[in-house]
Structure formats: C-alpha cells, structure tokens
Amino acid sequence: MKIAFTKNALDAMNASTSCARQLGHDHIGCEHIFLSLLQIPSSQAVRRLVTMGFDPAELSESLRQMISQNMDGVLQRGPLPLSTRTKKVLELAAIEAGKGNAVGTVELVVAMLKEGENIAAQLLFNAGATLPAFIAAGSQGPSAEESNSSEKPSQHNDQSSDETSSKG
C-alpha cells in the first residue's frame, strides 16, 4: 500500500528507522514514529500537543523510559520491518486523511490514539490526553497541516519498511 505523506510526516517516518536502531529495536513501532514526530516542533501534531499543555521534550523522555525497559539490544542489518500494529495505524491514518490526501502528523497521532493500544497512545492517555481534546486543540491554531501549497506529498510504501533515509 502506497501512502502519501506531508513533508513533516515523511520526515518523522524516515527518522523512525534511525530511532529504532538507536534504541536497539528490531522493528519500527508507533513509539519510534512518535518519538521522531516529537522532534519536529513545527508540525501541527506537536503544536496541538503544546496547545494541550504537553512539553514535547518531557513526552519524549517519558516514552524513551517506557521503551528502554524493553531494549534487547538486537542489531539487525537491512531494512527494519514495520510492526503489525504500526501498519494498522498507517492504514488508519490514510483513512483519516481521506482518499487522495496526504497523511500529515495530525492524522498519524489521531490514528495512534484511535488504535489505542500502541505505546505512544498509552503514554498520551496516561498523561491525560484524549482523542477529542487532541482534535479540539486544532481549532485553537492554524487549520491547515504543515504542508503548504508549494509542497507536494511524498510517497511511502508501508510494505517496505526501509525509509531510505539515513537521517537521525
């Protein structure tokens, strides 16, 4: 399945591979995408989280503590696979964006919250976030996703988990 992403969402997807490798994980999970997304302060998802009163650095640190407990230090060569749950979240994000629209950072977080069982969603729920509050936070800021009219959506193949970026 090909999914088009906005620039910030694609940057988060690409960085998730490096994030997973740095943590010694053998797959890409929602937690890696969310950690990568938190590093993009200009993204609409991070802006909404800030509007809700969350500090992205604190969320990142809390999430790292949660997932570091499961670190096995596995070193895998080649592409890292997407977890089954991550594939489901990406499908939900594409549905959330609507046919023909690029998936943005907001749709990624909404999909994570809707799926509800991934580590990123658990972190947000435990911190007091809700899906309605995240959606409502968008009405308090810019209504458009971070891509502007000059940016074109980028394609990502969720069957191939190698995001072809060495950024970290």
C-alpha positions as YAML, in Angstrom:
chain: A
units: angstrom
residues:
- id: 1
  name: MET
  ca: [0.00, 0.00, 0.00]
- id: 2
  name: LYS
  ca: [1.39, 3.36, -1.02]
- id: 3
  name: ILE
  ca: [0.73, 6.21, 1.36]
- id: 4
  name: ALA
  ca: [1.39, 9.86, 0.57]
- id: 5
  name: PHE
  ca: [2.78, 11.90, 3.46]
- id: 6
  name: THR
  ca: [3.26, 15.60, 4.07]
- id: 7
  name: LYS
  ca: [6.87, 16.69, 4.45]
- id: 8
  name: ASN
  ca: [6.83, 16.64, 8.27]
- id: 9
  name: ALA
  ca: [5.09, 13.27, 8.42]
- id: 10
  name: LEU
  ca: [7.57, 11.83, 5.92]
- id: 11
  name: ASP
  ca: [10.46, 13.26, 7.95]
- id: 12
  name: ALA
  ca: [9.07, 11.51, 11.04]
- id: 13
  name: MET
  ca: [8.64, 8.24, 9.14]
- id: 14
  name: ASN
  ca: [12.19, 8.42, 7.80]
- id: 15
  name: ALA
  ca: [13.66, 9.26, 11.20]
- id: 16
  name: SER
  ca: [11.78, 6.38, 12.85]
- id: 17
  name: THR
  ca: [14.20, 3.86, 11.34]
- id: 18
  name: SER
  ca: [17.19, 5.59, 12.92]
- id: 19
  name: CYS
  ca: [15.29, 5.94, 16.17]
- id: 20
  name: ALA
  ca: [14.51, 2.23, 16.31]
- id: 21
  name: ARG
  ca: [18.12, 1.32, 15.51]
- id: 22
  name: GLN
  ca: [19.48, 3.71, 18.16]
- id: 23
  name: LEU
  ca: [17.26, 2.04, 20.73]
- id: 24
  name: GLY
  ca: [18.40, -1.41, 19.63]
- id: 25
  name: HIS
  ca: [14.96, -2.44, 18.40]
- id: 26
  name: ASP
  ca: [14.40, -4.87, 15.54]
- id: 27
  name: HIS
  ca: [11.24, -3.25, 14.16]
- id: 28
  name: ILE
  ca: [9.61, 0.13, 13.65]
- id: 29
  name: GLY
  ca: [6.77, 0.74, 16.05]
- id: 30
  name: CYS
  ca: [4.42, 3.64, 16.66]
- id: 31
  name: GLU
  ca: [6.69, 4.66, 19.51]
- id: 32
  name: HIS
  ca: [9.56, 5.27, 17.07]
- id: 33
  name: ILE
  ca: [7.36, 7.30, 14.75]
- id: 34
  name: PHE
  ca: [6.00, 9.32, 17.68]
- id: 35
  name: LEU
  ca: [9.48, 9.97, 19.10]
- id: 36
  name: SER
  ca: [10.60, 11.16, 15.68]
- id: 37
  name: LEU
  ca: [7.50, 13.32, 15.31]
- id: 38
  name: LEU
  ca: [8.18, 14.99, 18.66]
- id: 39
  name: GLN
  ca: [11.48, 16.23, 17.21]
- id: 40
  name: ILE
  ca: [9.61, 18.35, 14.63]
- id: 41
  name: PRO
  ca: [8.32, 21.36, 16.60]
- id: 42
  name: SER
  ca: [6.79, 22.96, 13.52]
- id: 43
  name: SER
  ca: [4.47, 20.01, 12.93]
- id: 44
  name: GLN
  ca: [0.77, 20.50, 13.58]
- id: 45
  name: ALA
  ca: [0.68, 17.46, 15.86]
- id: 46
  name: VAL
  ca: [3.37, 18.89, 18.14]
- id: 47
  name: ARG
  ca: [1.66, 22.28, 18.07]
- id: 48
  name: ARG
  ca: [-1.57, 20.64, 19.19]
- id: 49
  name: LEU
  ca: [0.21, 18.78, 21.99]
- id: 50
  name: VAL
  ca: [1.76, 22.06, 23.15]
- id: 51
  name: THR
  ca: [-1.66, 23.73, 23.00]
- id: 52
  name: MET
  ca: [-2.94, 20.92, 25.23]
- id: 53
  name: GLY
  ca: [-0.21, 21.75, 27.76]
- id: 54
  name: PHE
  ca: [2.28, 19.00, 26.96]
- id: 55
  name: ASP
  ca: [6.02, 19.53, 26.71]
- id: 56
  name: PRO
  ca: [7.38, 17.54, 23.73]
- id: 57
  name: ALA
  ca: [10.73, 17.04, 25.48]
- id: 58
  name: GLU
  ca: [9.03, 15.58, 28.55]
- id: 59
  name: LEU
  ca: [6.85, 13.31, 26.40]
- id: 60
  name: SER
  ca: [9.94, 12.16, 24.54]
- id: 61
  name: GLU
  ca: [11.83, 11.42, 27.75]
- id: 62
  name: SER
  ca: [8.87, 9.56, 29.27]
- id: 63
  name: LEU
  ca: [8.43, 7.49, 26.13]
- id: 64
  name: ARG
  ca: [12.14, 6.66, 25.98]
- id: 65
  name: GLN
  ca: [11.96, 5.47, 29.60]
- id: 66
  name: MET
  ca: [8.94, 3.30, 28.80]
- id: 67
  name: ILE
  ca: [10.53, 1.62, 25.80]
- id: 68
  name: SER
  ca: [14.07, 1.38, 27.13]
- id: 69
  name: GLN
  ca: [12.79, -1.19, 29.63]
- id: 70
  name: ASN
  ca: [12.16, -3.48, 26.65]
- id: 71
  name: MET
  ca: [15.54, -2.96, 25.00]
- id: 72
  name: ASP
  ca: [17.15, -6.22, 23.99]
- id: 73
  name: GLY
  ca: [19.97, -4.57, 22.09]
- id: 74
  name: VAL
  ca: [19.15, -6.51, 18.93]
- id: 75
  name: LEU
  ca: [21.18, -5.36, 15.97]
- id: 76
  name: GLN
  ca: [19.52, -6.11, 12.66]
- id: 77
  name: ARG
  ca: [21.02, -5.41, 9.28]
- id: 78
  name: GLY
  ca: [18.95, -4.33, 6.36]
- id: 79
  name: PRO
  ca: [15.50, -2.81, 6.45]
- id: 80
  name: LEU
  ca: [13.58, -2.85, 9.69]
- id: 81
  name: PRO
  ca: [10.04, -4.16, 9.36]
- id: 82
  name: LEU
  ca: [7.02, -2.20, 10.47]
- id: 83
  name: SER
  ca: [5.20, -3.86, 13.33]
- id: 84
  name: THR
  ca: [1.72, -5.18, 12.56]
- id: 85
  name: ARG
  ca: [0.26, -2.52, 14.84]
- id: 86
  name: THR
  ca: [2.20, 0.21, 13.02]
- id: 87
  name: LYS
  ca: [0.87, -1.00, 9.68]
- id: 88
  name: LYS
  ca: [-2.65, -0.81, 11.12]
- id: 89
  name: VAL
  ca: [-2.03, 2.73, 12.40]
- id: 90
  name: LEU
  ca: [-0.71, 3.83, 9.00]
- id: 91
  name: GLU
  ca: [-3.82, 2.41, 7.33]
- id: 92
  name: LEU
  ca: [-6.00, 4.28, 9.86]
- id: 93
  name: ALA
  ca: [-4.02, 7.47, 9.20]
- id: 94
  name: ALA
  ca: [-4.60, 7.13, 5.45]
- id: 95
  name: ILE
  ca: [-8.33, 6.68, 6.06]
- id: 96
  name: GLU
  ca: [-8.28, 9.67, 8.41]
- id: 97
  name: ALA
  ca: [-6.61, 11.83, 5.74]
- id: 98
  name: GLY
  ca: [-9.17, 10.83, 3.14]
- id: 99
  name: LYS
  ca: [-8.76, 9.43, -0.34]
- id: 100
  name: GLY
  ca: [-6.23, 11.35, -2.37]
- id: 101
  name: ASN
  ca: [-4.96, 13.41, 0.58]
- id: 102
  name: ALA
  ca: [-1.52, 13.18, 2.12]
- id: 103
  name: VAL
  ca: [-1.20, 11.85, 5.66]
- id: 104
  name: GLY
  ca: [0.08, 14.53, 8.00]
- id: 105
  name: THR
  ca: [1.38, 14.44, 11.53]
- id: 106
  name: VAL
  ca: [-2.10, 15.09, 12.92]
- id: 107
  name: GLU
  ca: [-3.51, 12.05, 11.12]
- id: 108
  name: LEU
  ca: [-0.63, 9.93, 12.44]
- id: 109
  name: VAL
  ca: [-1.36, 10.91, 16.04]
- id: 110
  name: VAL
  ca: [-5.14, 10.61, 15.59]
- id: 111
  name: ALA
  ca: [-4.64, 7.10, 14.19]
- id: 112
  name: MET
  ca: [-2.37, 6.18, 17.10]
- id: 113
  name: LEU
  ca: [-4.98, 7.42, 19.57]
- id: 114
  name: LYS
  ca: [-7.81, 5.64, 17.75]
- id: 115
  name: GLU
  ca: [-5.89, 2.37, 17.68]
- id: 116
  name: GLY
  ca: [-5.25, 2.95, 21.37]
- id: 117
  name: GLU
  ca: [-3.03, 0.01, 22.25]
- id: 118
  name: ASN
  ca: [0.29, 1.28, 20.91]
- id: 119
  name: ILE
  ca: [2.88, 2.63, 23.33]
- id: 120
  name: ALA
  ca: [2.59, 6.23, 22.08]
- id: 121
  name: ALA
  ca: [-1.16, 6.24, 22.68]
- id: 122
  name: GLN
  ca: [-0.71, 4.69, 26.12]
- id: 123
  name: LEU
  ca: [1.77, 7.43, 27.02]
- id: 124
  name: LEU
  ca: [-0.66, 10.14, 25.90]
- id: 125
  name: PHE
  ca: [-3.63, 8.53, 27.65]
- id: 126
  name: ASN
  ca: [-1.64, 8.12, 30.87]
- id: 127
  name: ALA
  ca: [-0.65, 11.80, 30.65]
- id: 128
  name: GLY
  ca: [-4.32, 12.78, 30.40]
- id: 129
  name: ALA
  ca: [-4.72, 13.25, 26.65]
- id: 130
  name: THR
  ca: [-7.89, 12.21, 24.87]
- id: 131
  name: LEU
  ca: [-8.70, 11.97, 21.19]
- id: 132
  name: PRO
  ca: [-11.43, 14.66, 21.41]
- id: 133
  name: ALA
  ca: [-9.03, 17.02, 23.19]
- id: 134
  name: PHE
  ca: [-6.33, 16.45, 20.56]
- id: 135
  name: ILE
  ca: [-8.81, 17.12, 17.76]
- id: 136
  name: ALA
  ca: [-10.18, 20.20, 19.55]
- id: 137
  name: ALA
  ca: [-6.67, 21.59, 20.01]
- id: 138
  name: GLY
  ca: [-6.55, 22.02, 16.24]
- id: 139
  name: SER
  ca: [-9.32, 24.58, 16.33]
- id: 140
  name: GLN
  ca: [-7.14, 26.78, 18.52]
- id: 141
  name: GLY
  ca: [-4.36, 27.09, 15.92]
- id: 142
  name: PRO
  ca: [-3.79, 27.00, 12.17]
- id: 143
  name: SER
  ca: [-6.27, 24.75, 10.44]
- id: 144
  name: ALA
  ca: [-4.01, 23.53, 7.64]
- id: 145
  name: GLU
  ca: [-1.48, 20.73, 8.06]
- id: 146
  name: GLU
  ca: [2.16, 21.71, 7.94]
- id: 147
  name: SER
  ca: [2.42, 21.30, 4.18]
- id: 148
  name: ASN
  ca: [1.82, 24.41, 2.16]
- id: 149
  name: SER
  ca: [0.62, 24.69, -1.41]
- id: 150
  name: SER
  ca: [4.16, 24.53, -2.79]
- id: 151
  name: GLU
  ca: [4.90, 21.20, -1.10]
- id: 152
  name: LYS
  ca: [3.94, 18.04, -2.87]
- id: 153
  name: PRO
  ca: [3.02, 14.89, -0.96]
- id: 154
  name: SER
  ca: [5.71, 12.24, -0.83]
- id: 155
  name: GLN
  ca: [5.05, 8.57, -1.30]
- id: 156
  name: HIS
  ca: [5.85, 5.91, 1.27]
- id: 157
  name: ASN
  ca: [5.39, 2.20, 0.71]
- id: 158
  name: ASP
  ca: [4.35, 0.64, 4.00]
- id: 159
  name: GLN
  ca: [5.30, -2.81, 2.77]
- id: 160
  name: SER
  ca: [8.90, -1.68, 2.56]
- id: 161
  name: SER
  ca: [9.98, -0.52, 5.97]
- id: 162
  name: ASP
  ca: [13.31, 0.88, 4.78]
- id: 163
  name: GLU
  ca: [12.56, 4.57, 4.59]
- id: 164
  name: THR
  ca: [15.74, 5.18, 2.54]
- id: 165
  name: SER
  ca: [16.92, 7.96, 4.78]
- id: 166
  name: SER
  ca: [19.98, 7.94, 6.97]
- id: 167
  name: LYS
  ca: [18.83, 10.97, 8.94]
- id: 168
  name: GLY
  ca: [18.58, 10.50, 12.67]
...
